[in-house]
Amino acid sequence: LSPAERRAVLEAVRPLASQRVGQPVKFMVERLNVDGDWALLTGQLVSTTGGTLDWAKASECHIELDKLLWVLLSRQAGRWTVKHLEVCATEPPHWTPEQFGGLVWPCGVYAGLQSATGEDLQAACLDQRAKSSPPR
């Protein structure tokens, strides 16, 4: 992923993430997987100075619980668009891919991610695709 592409993904997320937590944000990126026109970003939100956000301003977040950033984006006409955004997930949404209809995105989006039971999601996606492909 080029620095320009990484910046484009983050800039697509920033306004919506800032709005959801009621303050300007920076990202601590844990993982940014891109496969074709899909991207998955995980990490944390921090203040623009790099410190802890004032979570009291984020009405949808429970102050005491973990605050995982989890974002799914798609690229349309060369621009990244947020499809799903969690700003204070207590568990990674990819732990239960069934809530999104299963492993429906390109398999590279799942690189390095595991389900709640420890299953390698990229391997499971590739296996699922191989089983659903007609034999040659």
Short mmCIF file of C-alpha atoms in Angstrom, two decimals:
data_model
loop_
_atom_site.label_atom_id
_atom_site.label_comp_id
_atom_site.label_asym_id
_atom_site.label_seq_id
_atom_site.Cartn_x
_atom_site.Cartn_y
_atom_site.Cartn_z
CA LEU A 1 0.00 0.00 0.00
CA SER A 2 1.53 3.29 -1.05
CA PRO A 3 1.73 6.19 1.40
CA ALA A 4 -0.70 8.14 -0.82
CA GLU A 5 -3.22 5.29 -0.79
CA ARG A 6 -2.90 4.88 2.98
CA ARG A 7 -3.49 8.63 3.40
CA ALA A 8 -6.55 8.45 1.10
CA VAL A 9 -8.07 5.66 3.22
CA LEU A 10 -7.44 7.52 6.49
CA GLU A 11 -8.79 10.80 5.11
CA ALA A 12 -11.97 9.00 4.02
CA VAL A 13 -12.48 7.76 7.58
CA ARG A 14 -11.42 10.85 9.56
CA PRO A 15 -14.52 13.10 9.17
CA LEU A 16 -16.99 10.39 10.09
CA ALA A 17 -14.86 9.07 12.97
CA SER A 18 -14.42 12.62 14.33
CA GLN A 19 -18.15 13.22 14.10
CA ARG A 20 -18.95 9.97 15.90
CA VAL A 21 -16.64 10.73 18.84
CA GLY A 22 -17.37 14.47 18.96
CA GLN A 23 -13.79 15.68 18.48
CA PRO A 24 -10.90 15.72 15.98
CA VAL A 25 -8.98 12.44 15.77
CA LYS A 26 -5.76 10.80 14.67
CA PHE A 27 -5.34 7.09 14.02
CA MET A 28 -3.15 4.45 15.60
CA VAL A 29 -3.33 1.90 12.80
CA GLU A 30 -3.00 -1.72 13.86
CA ARG A 31 -3.86 -3.20 10.46
CA LEU A 32 -4.79 -1.80 7.08
CA ASN A 33 -5.60 -4.54 4.58
CA VAL A 34 -6.47 -3.66 0.99
CA ASP A 35 -7.60 -6.16 -1.63
CA GLY A 36 -8.84 -4.71 -4.89
CA ASP A 37 -11.45 -2.09 -4.12
CA TRP A 38 -12.00 -3.11 -0.50
CA ALA A 39 -10.10 -2.11 2.64
CA LEU A 40 -10.30 -3.01 6.31
CA LEU A 41 -8.74 -0.76 8.93
CA THR A 42 -8.31 -1.69 12.59
CA GLY A 43 -6.67 0.26 15.36
CA GLN A 44 -7.44 2.99 17.85
CA LEU A 45 -8.55 6.60 17.75
CA VAL A 46 -6.45 9.14 19.64
CA SER A 47 -6.54 12.90 20.03
CA THR A 48 -4.80 15.09 17.49
CA THR A 49 -1.92 15.41 19.99
CA GLY A 50 -1.68 11.62 20.24
CA GLY A 51 -3.24 11.39 23.69
CA THR A 52 -6.42 9.78 24.92
CA LEU A 53 -9.71 11.07 23.56
CA ASP A 54 -12.33 12.57 25.83
CA TRP A 55 -14.62 9.56 25.55
CA ALA A 56 -17.37 11.38 27.46
CA LYS A 57 -17.98 13.30 24.21
CA ALA A 58 -18.65 10.05 22.34
CA SER A 59 -22.27 9.32 23.19
CA GLU A 60 -22.28 5.83 21.65
CA CYS A 61 -19.21 4.67 23.59
CA HIS A 62 -19.13 3.19 27.08
CA ILE A 63 -16.33 4.96 28.95
CA GLU A 64 -15.20 1.82 30.81
CA LEU A 65 -14.99 -0.57 27.84
CA ASP A 66 -12.39 -1.16 25.11
CA LYS A 67 -12.41 1.22 22.17
CA LEU A 68 -11.39 -0.62 19.01
CA LEU A 69 -11.56 1.21 15.69
CA TRP A 70 -12.87 -1.05 12.93
CA VAL A 71 -13.65 0.30 9.47
CA LEU A 72 -14.65 -1.35 6.21
CA LEU A 73 -14.30 0.76 3.06
CA SER A 74 -14.88 0.32 -0.64
CA ARG A 75 -13.36 2.27 -3.50
CA GLN A 76 -15.77 3.59 -6.09
CA ALA A 77 -14.68 5.80 -8.99
CA GLY A 78 -11.25 6.10 -7.35
CA ARG A 79 -12.56 7.36 -3.99
CA TRP A 80 -12.71 5.45 -0.72
CA THR A 81 -16.10 5.32 0.98
CA VAL A 82 -16.83 4.07 4.50
CA LYS A 83 -19.24 1.13 4.44
CA HIS A 84 -19.11 0.20 8.14
CA LEU A 85 -17.53 2.09 11.03
CA GLU A 86 -17.12 1.09 14.66
CA VAL A 87 -15.34 3.75 16.73
CA CYS A 88 -15.53 2.00 20.07
CA ALA A 89 -16.07 -1.70 19.43
CA THR A 90 -15.56 -3.82 22.53
CA GLU A 91 -14.93 -6.88 20.35
CA PRO A 92 -13.62 -6.92 16.78
CA PRO A 93 -16.63 -7.18 14.44
CA HIS A 94 -14.71 -9.68 12.29
CA TRP A 95 -14.99 -12.17 15.17
CA THR A 96 -18.49 -12.89 13.88
CA PRO A 97 -18.44 -12.53 10.08
CA GLU A 98 -21.99 -13.93 9.96
CA GLN A 99 -23.29 -10.46 10.88
CA PHE A 100 -22.03 -9.27 7.47
CA GLY A 101 -23.32 -12.28 5.55
CA GLY A 102 -20.18 -14.37 6.04
CA LEU A 103 -16.77 -13.98 4.43
CA VAL A 104 -18.10 -11.84 1.60
CA TRP A 105 -15.23 -9.45 0.86
CA PRO A 106 -12.04 -10.22 -1.08
CA CYS A 107 -9.95 -12.65 0.96
CA GLY A 108 -6.97 -10.28 1.31
CA VAL A 109 -9.12 -7.96 3.45
CA TYR A 110 -9.05 -10.67 6.16
CA ALA A 111 -5.23 -11.03 6.22
CA GLY A 112 -3.96 -11.45 9.77
CA LEU A 113 -7.45 -11.54 11.30
CA GLN A 114 -8.93 -14.33 13.37
CA SER A 115 -12.47 -15.26 14.31
CA ALA A 116 -13.55 -15.41 17.96
CA THR A 117 -12.60 -19.12 17.91
CA GLY A 118 -9.11 -18.42 16.53
CA GLU A 119 -9.81 -19.41 12.93
CA ASP A 120 -7.59 -17.67 10.36
CA LEU A 121 -10.18 -15.69 8.41
CA GLN A 122 -8.12 -15.25 5.26
CA ALA A 123 -7.46 -19.00 5.07
CA ALA A 124 -11.15 -19.71 5.73
CA CYS A 125 -12.13 -17.26 2.99
CA LEU A 126 -9.72 -18.83 0.48
CA ASP A 127 -10.95 -22.30 1.42
CA GLN A 128 -14.57 -21.21 1.01
CA ARG A 129 -13.81 -19.71 -2.42
CA ALA A 130 -11.97 -22.87 -3.53
CA LYS A 131 -14.90 -25.05 -2.49
CA SER A 132 -17.43 -22.86 -4.30
CA SER A 133 -15.42 -22.65 -7.55
CA PRO A 134 -16.50 -25.09 -10.21
CA PRO A 135 -13.93 -27.79 -10.92
CA ARG A 136 -11.86 -27.35 -14.07
#
